[in-house]
């Protein structure tokens, strides 16, 4: 691959001992807290916690500030806070025709958003586009890149919407920018980001379901993102709903994705050029659109019910650009859940959140933050 001009000044992540990484991650995920509580959560001795905190303060990653009395008899405790401005990360979400980027601090709080068209999906040109965005933002610590597809070790094994196979994306962008780069499946990255910094913060188990151009599922079990042995994201999209139903792109008949994907909904409705038009027809009471969205809603309920049966999660987070479906067919969604879930549907904490592409770009930045802290590629 050709290498575009390298990015400007970078901010190097320090080499931290394991205990210091654990302490930093704990404060990131649980918020500011006193040393004693952090040591208890992490099962660290006071001496180990003190050494770890001292290293983090010396590197400017944590700061001590304010005191809090946590019991009626205890002495006030000094609180450790993450110093978010210590590092900046770039997150990039790629679609078939656009590049969405976000700059965040160490706490994944965005400070800038960028949206640019992709005039070509040629890998060299996409790498050049990302490198140019990074070069205009000196002082970055790392870059995270996400896209729909299979990504293994920073190599895009398969991304059909870009026409990519075996593209070494992470190493190419590192070569073009001089920065550490992590690349992953977009749903996996969004699941991890929402678990660390968003709607799933504080829960040990959750399912994220995205609907729209595709159907994606991410899982967190025992506080960890589920990652398959072969680098494949979890796949629930082809659960059977009705053996006599429509066909999906893989030729499966009546699976969840054959009802839920936006282009399938358009294919089943004559005269609709865009998903937005289909939504408006359904909202206006068009009977054909109403039937198609009702069937899609029921399929979504089946998917949610199965996910709840498999994982028994503390939360199910539903999002994606196909989310208007839920507003149109929430009754059918509940019916699908009720006919699938083996317990009381009231146990399911279904959190419906409309995320724009800026949130997906933020998730890509969170991927880079995670890689920096844990050392994972």
mmCIF file of C-alpha atoms in Angstrom:
data_model
loop_
_atom_site.group_PDB
_atom_site.id
_atom_site.type_symbol
_atom_site.label_atom_id
_atom_site.label_comp_id
_atom_site.label_asym_id
_atom_site.label_seq_id
_atom_site.Cartn_x
_atom_site.Cartn_y
_atom_site.Cartn_z
ATOM 1 C CA UNK A 1 0.000 0.000 0.000
ATOM 2 C CA UNK A 2 1.119 3.563 -0.649
ATOM 3 C CA UNK A 3 1.713 5.564 2.478
ATOM 4 C CA UNK A 4 0.192 9.053 2.722
ATOM 5 C CA UNK A 5 2.037 11.754 4.662
ATOM 6 C CA UNK A 6 2.567 10.887 8.306
ATOM 7 C CA UNK A 7 0.563 12.541 11.058
ATOM 8 C CA UNK A 8 2.002 15.291 13.199
ATOM 9 C CA UNK A 9 3.073 15.195 16.835
ATOM 10 C CA UNK A 10 1.860 12.189 18.804
ATOM 11 C CA UNK A 11 1.350 11.592 22.512
ATOM 12 C CA UNK A 12 2.915 8.307 23.580
ATOM 13 C CA UNK A 13 1.066 6.036 25.969
ATOM 14 C CA UNK A 14 3.241 5.135 28.991
ATOM 15 C CA UNK A 15 4.352 1.603 29.786
ATOM 16 C CA UNK A 16 2.312 0.787 32.889
ATOM 17 C CA UNK A 17 2.539 -2.175 35.264
ATOM 18 C CA UNK A 18 -0.516 -4.430 35.366
ATOM 19 C CA UNK A 19 -1.752 -3.105 38.715
ATOM 20 C CA UNK A 20 -1.647 0.471 37.416
ATOM 21 C CA UNK A 21 -3.625 -0.518 34.316
ATOM 22 C CA UNK A 22 -6.219 -2.205 36.533
ATOM 23 C CA UNK A 23 -6.537 0.862 38.756
ATOM 24 C CA UNK A 24 -6.909 3.223 35.810
ATOM 25 C CA UNK A 25 -9.546 1.006 34.234
ATOM 26 C CA UNK A 26 -11.421 0.750 37.538
ATOM 27 C CA UNK A 27 -11.612 4.523 37.941
ATOM 28 C CA UNK A 28 -12.642 4.908 34.297
ATOM 29 C CA UNK A 29 -15.494 2.414 34.637
ATOM 30 C CA UNK A 30 -16.694 3.157 38.174
ATOM 31 C CA UNK A 31 -15.964 6.860 38.381
ATOM 32 C CA UNK A 32 -13.864 8.789 40.907
ATOM 33 C CA UNK A 33 -13.310 7.007 44.207
ATOM 34 C CA UNK A 34 -11.099 6.753 47.287
ATOM 35 C CA UNK A 35 -8.092 4.466 47.341
ATOM 36 C CA UNK A 36 -9.595 2.105 49.932
ATOM 37 C CA UNK A 37 -12.664 1.355 47.807
ATOM 38 C CA UNK A 38 -10.585 0.851 44.657
ATOM 39 C CA UNK A 39 -8.206 -1.500 46.506
ATOM 40 C CA UNK A 40 -11.159 -3.483 47.857
ATOM 41 C CA UNK A 41 -12.790 -3.842 44.428
ATOM 42 C CA UNK A 42 -9.533 -4.933 42.814
ATOM 43 C CA UNK A 43 -8.389 -7.023 45.789
ATOM 44 C CA UNK A 44 -5.115 -5.121 45.958
ATOM 45 C CA UNK A 45 -3.081 -4.441 49.064
ATOM 46 C CA UNK A 46 -2.865 -0.827 50.204
ATOM 47 C CA UNK A 47 0.848 -0.792 49.320
ATOM 48 C CA UNK A 48 0.224 -2.081 45.767
ATOM 49 C CA UNK A 49 -2.608 0.397 45.278
ATOM 50 C CA UNK A 50 -0.406 3.249 46.505
ATOM 51 C CA UNK A 51 2.392 2.333 44.078
ATOM 52 C CA UNK A 52 -0.043 2.013 41.183
ATOM 53 C CA UNK A 53 -1.743 5.315 41.963
ATOM 54 C CA UNK A 54 1.610 7.054 42.306
ATOM 55 C CA UNK A 55 2.665 5.848 38.843
ATOM 56 C CA UNK A 56 -0.627 6.965 37.306
ATOM 57 C CA UNK A 57 -0.424 10.402 38.909
ATOM 58 C CA UNK A 58 3.200 10.742 37.754
ATOM 59 C CA UNK A 59 2.146 9.984 34.174
ATOM 60 C CA UNK A 60 -0.679 12.510 34.423
ATOM 61 C CA UNK A 61 -3.405 9.871 33.987
ATOM 62 C CA UNK A 62 -4.954 10.271 37.439
ATOM 63 C CA UNK A 63 -5.227 13.271 39.692
ATOM 64 C CA UNK A 64 -6.043 13.477 43.384
ATOM 65 C CA UNK A 65 -8.654 16.012 44.288
ATOM 66 C CA UNK A 66 -11.342 16.563 46.901
ATOM 67 C CA UNK A 67 -12.084 14.454 49.952
ATOM 68 C CA UNK A 68 -15.095 12.433 50.943
ATOM 69 C CA UNK A 69 -16.154 10.847 54.209
ATOM 70 C CA UNK A 70 -17.424 7.355 53.374
ATOM 71 C CA UNK A 71 -18.412 6.362 56.948
ATOM 72 C CA UNK A 72 -19.417 8.107 60.151
ATOM 73 C CA UNK A 73 -16.210 7.090 61.906
ATOM 74 C CA UNK A 74 -13.651 6.956 59.084
ATOM 75 C CA UNK A 75 -11.310 9.735 58.118
ATOM 76 C CA UNK A 76 -12.038 11.714 54.935
ATOM 77 C CA UNK A 77 -10.581 9.952 51.880
ATOM 78 C CA UNK A 78 -8.863 11.693 49.012
ATOM 79 C CA UNK A 79 -10.580 10.911 45.725
ATOM 80 C CA UNK A 80 -8.790 9.674 42.582
ATOM 81 C CA UNK A 81 -10.080 11.071 39.281
ATOM 82 C CA UNK A 82 -9.158 10.249 35.691
ATOM 83 C CA UNK A 83 -7.431 13.186 34.019
ATOM 84 C CA UNK A 84 -9.319 12.967 30.748
ATOM 85 C CA UNK A 85 -7.363 15.663 28.940
ATOM 86 C CA UNK A 86 -4.106 13.716 29.359
ATOM 87 C CA UNK A 87 -4.630 11.890 26.049
ATOM 88 C CA UNK A 88 -6.663 12.284 22.864
ATOM 89 C CA UNK A 89 -7.872 9.501 20.611
ATOM 90 C CA UNK A 90 -9.317 9.401 17.117
ATOM 91 C CA UNK A 91 -12.203 7.084 16.322
ATOM 92 C CA UNK A 92 -13.225 6.326 12.737
ATOM 93 C CA UNK A 93 -16.369 4.512 11.596
ATOM 94 C CA UNK A 94 -16.421 3.491 7.926
ATOM 95 C CA UNK A 95 -19.594 2.956 5.905
ATOM 96 C CA UNK A 96 -19.934 2.173 2.215
ATOM 97 C CA UNK A 97 -19.713 5.833 1.236
ATOM 98 C CA UNK A 98 -18.736 7.920 4.270
ATOM 99 C CA UNK A 99 -16.089 8.281 6.936
ATOM 100 C CA UNK A 100 -17.303 9.384 10.373
ATOM 101 C CA UNK A 101 -14.660 10.430 12.880
ATOM 102 C CA UNK A 102 -14.614 11.633 16.484
ATOM 103 C CA UNK A 103 -11.837 12.948 18.696
ATOM 104 C CA UNK A 104 -12.267 12.053 22.368
ATOM 105 C CA UNK A 105 -10.335 12.358 25.576
ATOM 106 C CA UNK A 106 -9.314 9.451 27.806
ATOM 107 C CA UNK A 107 -12.856 9.180 29.193
ATOM 108 C CA UNK A 108 -14.312 8.803 25.660
ATOM 109 C CA UNK A 109 -15.861 12.272 25.909
ATOM 110 C CA UNK A 110 -16.005 13.696 22.352
ATOM 111 C CA UNK A 111 -14.502 17.098 21.614
ATOM 112 C CA UNK A 112 -14.848 17.089 17.820
ATOM 113 C CA UNK A 113 -16.818 15.284 15.125
ATOM 114 C CA UNK A 114 -15.941 14.933 11.445
ATOM 115 C CA UNK A 115 -17.961 13.552 8.547
ATOM 116 C CA UNK A 116 -16.453 13.157 5.082
ATOM 117 C CA UNK A 117 -17.525 11.347 1.916
ATOM 118 C CA UNK A 118 -15.545 8.352 0.688
ATOM 119 C CA UNK A 119 -15.089 9.015 -3.002
ATOM 120 C CA UNK A 120 -13.459 5.617 -3.375
ATOM 121 C CA UNK A 121 -13.367 2.400 -1.367
ATOM 122 C CA UNK A 122 -9.883 1.556 -2.638
ATOM 123 C CA UNK A 123 -7.944 0.628 0.533
ATOM 124 C CA UNK A 124 -5.049 2.995 -0.241
ATOM 125 C CA UNK A 125 -7.416 5.927 -0.655
ATOM 126 C CA UNK A 126 -9.330 5.109 2.528
ATOM 127 C CA UNK A 127 -6.039 4.885 4.454
ATOM 128 C CA UNK A 128 -5.009 8.248 2.982
ATOM 129 C CA UNK A 129 -8.330 9.776 4.068
ATOM 130 C CA UNK A 130 -7.898 8.555 7.663
ATOM 131 C CA UNK A 131 -4.263 9.686 7.727
ATOM 132 C CA UNK A 132 -5.261 13.176 6.553
ATOM 133 C CA UNK A 133 -7.868 13.463 9.326
ATOM 134 C CA UNK A 134 -5.250 12.392 11.877
ATOM 135 C CA UNK A 135 -2.593 14.758 10.496
ATOM 136 C CA UNK A 136 -4.900 17.723 11.066
ATOM 137 C CA UNK A 137 -5.226 16.766 14.742
ATOM 138 C CA UNK A 138 -1.751 16.602 16.316
ATOM 139 C CA UNK A 139 -1.194 15.140 19.756
ATOM 140 C CA UNK A 140 -3.200 11.949 19.250
ATOM 141 C CA UNK A 141 -2.325 8.847 21.267
ATOM 142 C CA UNK A 142 -4.029 6.234 19.111
ATOM 143 C CA UNK A 143 -6.632 5.527 16.459
ATOM 144 C CA UNK A 144 -9.543 3.098 16.484
ATOM 145 C CA UNK A 145 -11.282 2.084 13.240
ATOM 146 C CA UNK A 146 -14.526 0.135 12.956
ATOM 147 C CA UNK A 147 -16.574 -1.206 10.066
ATOM 148 C CA UNK A 148 -19.167 -3.851 9.344
ATOM 149 C CA UNK A 149 -17.398 -7.098 8.597
ATOM 150 C CA UNK A 150 -14.962 -9.642 9.964
ATOM 151 C CA UNK A 151 -11.749 -8.171 11.382
ATOM 152 C CA UNK A 152 -8.976 -10.340 12.816
ATOM 153 C CA UNK A 153 -5.880 -8.825 14.391
ATOM 154 C CA UNK A 154 -6.336 -5.537 12.563
ATOM 155 C CA UNK A 155 -6.796 -7.263 9.184
ATOM 156 C CA UNK A 156 -10.169 -6.851 7.482
ATOM 157 C CA UNK A 157 -10.809 -10.445 6.475
ATOM 158 C CA UNK A 158 -14.123 -9.652 4.817
ATOM 159 C CA UNK A 159 -16.127 -6.433 4.432
ATOM 160 C CA UNK A 160 -18.553 -6.969 1.590
ATOM 161 C CA UNK A 161 -19.950 -3.433 1.564
ATOM 162 C CA UNK A 162 -16.444 -2.082 0.856
ATOM 163 C CA UNK A 163 -15.445 -4.961 -1.408
ATOM 164 C CA UNK A 164 -12.483 -5.754 0.878
ATOM 165 C CA UNK A 165 -10.866 -9.078 1.626
ATOM 166 C CA UNK A 166 -7.661 -9.537 3.636
ATOM 167 C CA UNK A 167 -6.862 -5.821 3.871
ATOM 168 C CA UNK A 168 -4.220 -5.076 6.578
ATOM 169 C CA UNK A 169 -6.007 -1.911 7.644
ATOM 170 C CA UNK A 170 -4.485 -1.324 11.089
ATOM 171 C CA UNK A 171 -0.872 -1.758 9.981
ATOM 172 C CA UNK A 172 -1.464 0.389 6.882
ATOM 173 C CA UNK A 173 -2.855 3.281 8.928
ATOM 174 C CA UNK A 174 -0.026 2.890 11.454
ATOM 175 C CA UNK A 175 2.439 3.127 8.587
ATOM 176 C CA UNK A 176 0.726 6.261 7.315
ATOM 177 C CA UNK A 177 0.401 8.011 10.682
ATOM 178 C CA UNK A 178 3.032 6.601 13.029
ATOM 179 C CA UNK A 179 0.267 5.962 15.558
ATOM 180 C CA UNK A 180 -0.916 2.742 17.218
ATOM 181 C CA UNK A 181 -4.077 1.639 15.391
ATOM 182 C CA UNK A 182 -6.733 -0.875 16.375
ATOM 183 C CA UNK A 183 -9.446 -2.072 13.991
ATOM 184 C CA UNK A 184 -12.483 -4.187 14.782
ATOM 185 C CA UNK A 185 -16.046 -5.031 13.848
ATOM 186 C CA UNK A 186 -18.271 -2.006 14.464
ATOM 187 C CA UNK A 187 -20.937 -3.800 16.531
ATOM 188 C CA UNK A 188 -18.289 -5.384 18.749
ATOM 189 C CA UNK A 189 -16.709 -1.975 19.317
ATOM 190 C CA UNK A 190 -20.060 -0.314 20.053
ATOM 191 C CA UNK A 191 -20.941 -3.070 22.523
ATOM 192 C CA UNK A 192 -17.651 -2.624 24.353
ATOM 193 C CA UNK A 193 -17.957 1.175 24.379
ATOM 194 C CA UNK A 194 -21.517 1.102 25.722
ATOM 195 C CA UNK A 195 -20.445 -1.357 28.396
ATOM 196 C CA UNK A 196 -17.515 0.804 29.456
ATOM 197 C CA UNK A 197 -18.786 4.329 28.964
ATOM 198 C CA UNK A 198 -22.460 4.273 28.008
ATOM 199 C CA UNK A 199 -25.854 2.686 28.535
ATOM 200 C CA UNK A 200 -24.390 -0.589 29.835
ATOM 201 C CA UNK A 201 -21.931 0.913 32.315
ATOM 202 C CA UNK A 202 -21.992 -0.963 35.591
ATOM 203 C CA UNK A 203 -23.711 -4.149 34.377
ATOM 204 C CA UNK A 204 -21.976 -7.535 34.175
ATOM 205 C CA UNK A 205 -24.061 -8.850 31.297
ATOM 206 C CA UNK A 206 -25.747 -7.201 28.335
ATOM 207 C CA UNK A 207 -26.817 -7.782 24.761
ATOM 208 C CA UNK A 208 -26.584 -5.089 22.100
ATOM 209 C CA UNK A 209 -28.769 -5.512 19.015
ATOM 210 C CA UNK A 210 -28.493 -3.228 15.991
ATOM 211 C CA UNK A 211 -31.000 -3.205 13.145
ATOM 212 C CA UNK A 212 -30.819 -1.397 9.833
ATOM 213 C CA UNK A 213 -28.596 -2.157 6.849
ATOM 214 C CA UNK A 214 -27.675 -5.326 8.723
ATOM 215 C CA UNK A 215 -28.569 -7.078 11.942
ATOM 216 C CA UNK A 216 -25.759 -7.092 14.497
ATOM 217 C CA UNK A 217 -25.437 -8.556 17.976
ATOM 218 C CA UNK A 218 -22.806 -7.957 20.652
ATOM 219 C CA UNK A 219 -22.608 -9.790 23.978
ATOM 220 C CA UNK A 220 -21.076 -8.995 27.360
ATOM 221 C CA UNK A 221 -20.946 -11.909 29.805
ATOM 222 C CA UNK A 222 -19.334 -11.766 33.259
ATOM 223 C CA UNK A 223 -18.162 -8.235 32.503
ATOM 224 C CA UNK A 224 -16.290 -9.234 29.345
ATOM 225 C CA UNK A 225 -17.013 -8.753 25.679
ATOM 226 C CA UNK A 226 -17.647 -12.149 24.068
ATOM 227 C CA UNK A 227 -15.142 -12.714 21.260
ATOM 228 C CA UNK A 228 -15.303 -15.907 19.223
ATOM 229 C CA UNK A 229 -12.462 -18.361 18.779
ATOM 230 C CA UNK A 230 -12.273 -17.552 15.053
ATOM 231 C CA UNK A 231 -12.560 -13.770 15.336
ATOM 232 C CA UNK A 232 -16.230 -13.779 14.324
ATOM 233 C CA UNK A 233 -18.768 -11.538 16.043
ATOM 234 C CA UNK A 234 -21.845 -13.205 17.595
ATOM 235 C CA UNK A 235 -24.472 -13.930 14.960
ATOM 236 C CA UNK A 236 -28.142 -14.176 15.837
ATOM 237 C CA UNK A 237 -29.522 -12.690 12.622
ATOM 238 C CA UNK A 238 -30.433 -16.002 11.014
ATOM 239 C CA UNK A 239 -32.600 -17.405 13.790
ATOM 240 C CA UNK A 240 -35.687 -18.921 12.227
ATOM 241 C CA UNK A 241 -38.917 -16.927 12.496
ATOM 242 C CA UNK A 242 -41.107 -18.552 9.844
ATOM 243 C CA UNK A 243 -39.979 -21.309 7.419
ATOM 244 C CA UNK A 244 -42.415 -19.927 4.845
ATOM 245 C CA UNK A 245 -41.101 -16.353 5.187
ATOM 246 C CA UNK A 246 -39.057 -14.231 2.750
ATOM 247 C CA UNK A 247 -35.464 -14.980 1.800
ATOM 248 C CA UNK A 248 -32.427 -13.145 3.132
ATOM 249 C CA UNK A 249 -29.278 -12.403 1.128
ATOM 250 C CA UNK A 250 -27.797 -15.770 2.105
ATOM 251 C CA UNK A 251 -30.818 -17.625 0.742
ATOM 252 C CA UNK A 252 -32.216 -18.520 4.168
ATOM 253 C CA UNK A 253 -35.990 -18.456 4.225
ATOM 254 C CA UNK A 254 -37.821 -16.804 7.092
ATOM 255 C CA UNK A 255 -34.857 -15.921 9.317
ATOM 256 C CA UNK A 256 -34.829 -12.753 11.438
ATOM 257 C CA UNK A 257 -32.649 -10.837 8.978
ATOM 258 C CA UNK A 258 -35.042 -11.626 6.098
ATOM 259 C CA UNK A 259 -37.592 -9.420 7.872
ATOM 260 C CA UNK A 260 -35.414 -6.834 9.619
ATOM 261 C CA UNK A 261 -32.829 -5.486 7.177
ATOM 262 C CA UNK A 262 -33.751 -2.156 5.633
ATOM 263 C CA UNK A 263 -33.170 -3.252 2.038
ATOM 264 C CA UNK A 264 -35.369 -6.326 2.590
ATOM 265 C CA UNK A 265 -38.184 -4.103 3.858
ATOM 266 C CA UNK A 266 -37.811 -1.965 0.714
ATOM 267 C CA UNK A 267 -37.770 -5.054 -1.505
ATOM 268 C CA UNK A 268 -41.067 -6.172 0.037
ATOM 269 C CA UNK A 269 -42.693 -2.763 -0.521
ATOM 270 C CA UNK A 270 -43.308 -1.530 -4.065
ATOM 271 C CA UNK A 271 -42.698 2.131 -4.744
ATOM 272 C CA UNK A 272 -40.344 2.971 -1.844
ATOM 273 C CA UNK A 273 -36.911 4.280 -2.775
ATOM 274 C CA UNK A 274 -35.649 4.789 0.782
ATOM 275 C CA UNK A 275 -36.209 3.343 4.221
ATOM 276 C CA UNK A 276 -37.481 6.752 5.316
ATOM 277 C CA UNK A 277 -40.247 6.564 2.718
ATOM 278 C CA UNK A 278 -41.233 3.106 3.944
ATOM 279 C CA UNK A 279 -41.393 4.407 7.517
ATOM 280 C CA UNK A 280 -43.618 7.309 6.471
ATOM 281 C CA UNK A 281 -45.977 4.965 4.613
ATOM 282 C CA UNK A 282 -46.308 2.756 7.664
ATOM 283 C CA UNK A 283 -46.919 5.752 9.944
ATOM 284 C CA UNK A 284 -49.543 7.063 7.523
ATOM 285 C CA UNK A 285 -51.517 3.831 7.794
ATOM 286 C CA UNK A 286 -50.615 2.188 4.469
ATOM 287 C CA UNK A 287 -51.792 -1.441 4.898
ATOM 288 C CA UNK A 288 -48.932 -3.055 2.942
ATOM 289 C CA UNK A 289 -46.298 -1.092 4.835
ATOM 290 C CA UNK A 290 -48.107 -1.801 8.092
ATOM 291 C CA UNK A 291 -48.011 -5.547 7.394
ATOM 292 C CA UNK A 292 -44.310 -5.549 6.473
ATOM 293 C CA UNK A 293 -43.338 -3.551 9.564
ATOM 294 C CA UNK A 294 -45.580 -5.669 11.792
ATOM 295 C CA UNK A 295 -43.865 -8.842 10.567
ATOM 296 C CA UNK A 296 -40.462 -7.212 11.065
ATOM 297 C CA UNK A 297 -41.452 -6.163 14.580
ATOM 298 C CA UNK A 298 -42.489 -9.709 15.439
ATOM 299 C CA UNK A 299 -39.161 -11.016 14.076
ATOM 300 C CA UNK A 300 -37.324 -8.483 16.242
ATOM 301 C CA UNK A 301 -39.257 -9.721 19.271
ATOM 302 C CA UNK A 302 -38.247 -13.304 18.447
ATOM 303 C CA UNK A 303 -34.613 -12.193 18.267
ATOM 304 C CA UNK A 304 -34.816 -10.331 21.588
ATOM 305 C CA UNK A 305 -36.574 -13.250 23.266
ATOM 306 C CA UNK A 306 -33.949 -15.746 22.119
ATOM 307 C CA UNK A 307 -31.121 -13.444 23.240
ATOM 308 C CA UNK A 308 -32.750 -13.160 26.668
ATOM 309 C CA UNK A 309 -33.148 -16.956 26.862
ATOM 310 C CA UNK A 310 -29.522 -17.595 25.878
ATOM 311 C CA UNK A 311 -27.792 -15.023 28.068
ATOM 312 C CA UNK A 312 -30.270 -13.827 30.752
ATOM 313 C CA UNK A 313 -28.648 -10.373 30.489
ATOM 314 C CA UNK A 314 -29.061 -7.485 32.905
ATOM 315 C CA UNK A 315 -29.823 -5.247 29.901
ATOM 316 C CA UNK A 316 -30.676 -5.515 26.215
ATOM 317 C CA UNK A 317 -29.719 -2.400 24.276
ATOM 318 C CA UNK A 318 -31.482 -1.864 20.948
ATOM 319 C CA UNK A 319 -30.220 0.652 18.392
ATOM 320 C CA UNK A 320 -29.383 1.125 14.711
ATOM 321 C CA UNK A 321 -30.620 3.195 11.794
ATOM 322 C CA UNK A 322 -33.602 0.844 11.444
ATOM 323 C CA UNK A 323 -34.859 1.815 14.890
ATOM 324 C CA UNK A 324 -38.059 3.558 13.651
ATOM 325 C CA UNK A 325 -39.334 -0.009 13.212
ATOM 326 C CA UNK A 326 -39.638 -0.314 16.991
ATOM 327 C CA UNK A 327 -41.801 2.785 17.271
ATOM 328 C CA UNK A 328 -44.117 1.545 14.513
ATOM 329 C CA UNK A 329 -44.405 -2.071 15.654
ATOM 330 C CA UNK A 330 -43.648 -2.117 19.392
ATOM 331 C CA UNK A 331 -46.783 -4.187 20.021
ATOM 332 C CA UNK A 332 -45.600 -6.879 17.618
ATOM 333 C CA UNK A 333 -42.137 -6.744 19.193
ATOM 334 C CA UNK A 334 -43.718 -7.481 22.578
ATOM 335 C CA UNK A 335 -45.739 -10.314 21.025
ATOM 336 C CA UNK A 336 -42.588 -11.878 19.582
ATOM 337 C CA UNK A 337 -40.840 -11.613 22.949
ATOM 338 C CA UNK A 338 -43.832 -13.106 24.725
ATOM 339 C CA UNK A 339 -43.976 -16.098 22.351
ATOM 340 C CA UNK A 340 -40.245 -16.780 22.688
ATOM 341 C CA UNK A 341 -38.989 -15.791 26.131
ATOM 342 C CA UNK A 342 -39.439 -18.560 28.669
ATOM 343 C CA UNK A 343 -39.943 -16.343 31.712
ATOM 344 C CA UNK A 344 -41.805 -13.143 32.554
ATOM 345 C CA UNK A 345 -41.039 -10.549 29.842
ATOM 346 C CA UNK A 346 -41.049 -7.918 32.594
ATOM 347 C CA UNK A 347 -37.624 -9.301 33.561
ATOM 348 C CA UNK A 348 -36.149 -8.012 30.294
ATOM 349 C CA UNK A 349 -34.643 -4.546 30.646
ATOM 350 C CA UNK A 350 -34.997 -3.366 27.038
ATOM 351 C CA UNK A 351 -33.230 -0.047 26.513
ATOM 352 C CA UNK A 352 -34.067 1.527 23.128
ATOM 353 C CA UNK A 353 -31.499 4.154 22.121
ATOM 354 C CA UNK A 354 -31.257 6.059 18.832
ATOM 355 C CA UNK A 355 -27.515 6.459 18.145
ATOM 356 C CA UNK A 356 -26.219 8.483 15.226
ATOM 357 C CA UNK A 357 -22.965 7.705 13.448
ATOM 358 C CA UNK A 358 -21.167 10.052 15.850
ATOM 359 C CA UNK A 359 -21.760 7.504 18.607
ATOM 360 C CA UNK A 360 -20.321 4.759 16.412
ATOM 361 C CA UNK A 361 -17.220 6.918 15.819
ATOM 362 C CA UNK A 362 -16.968 7.516 19.570
ATOM 363 C CA UNK A 363 -17.081 3.744 20.017
ATOM 364 C CA UNK A 364 -14.122 3.459 17.640
ATOM 365 C CA UNK A 365 -12.210 5.934 19.822
ATOM 366 C CA UNK A 366 -13.158 3.851 22.879
ATOM 367 C CA UNK A 367 -11.640 0.869 21.058
ATOM 368 C CA UNK A 368 -8.342 2.763 20.869
ATOM 369 C CA UNK A 369 -8.610 3.713 24.559
ATOM 370 C CA UNK A 370 -9.193 0.095 25.478
ATOM 371 C CA UNK A 371 -6.199 -1.020 23.401
ATOM 372 C CA UNK A 372 -3.966 1.581 25.049
ATOM 373 C CA UNK A 373 -4.942 0.595 28.582
ATOM 374 C CA UNK A 374 -5.034 -3.177 28.176
ATOM 375 C CA UNK A 375 -2.281 -3.510 25.594
ATOM 376 C CA UNK A 376 -4.624 -5.486 23.333
ATOM 377 C CA UNK A 377 -4.092 -5.124 19.590
#
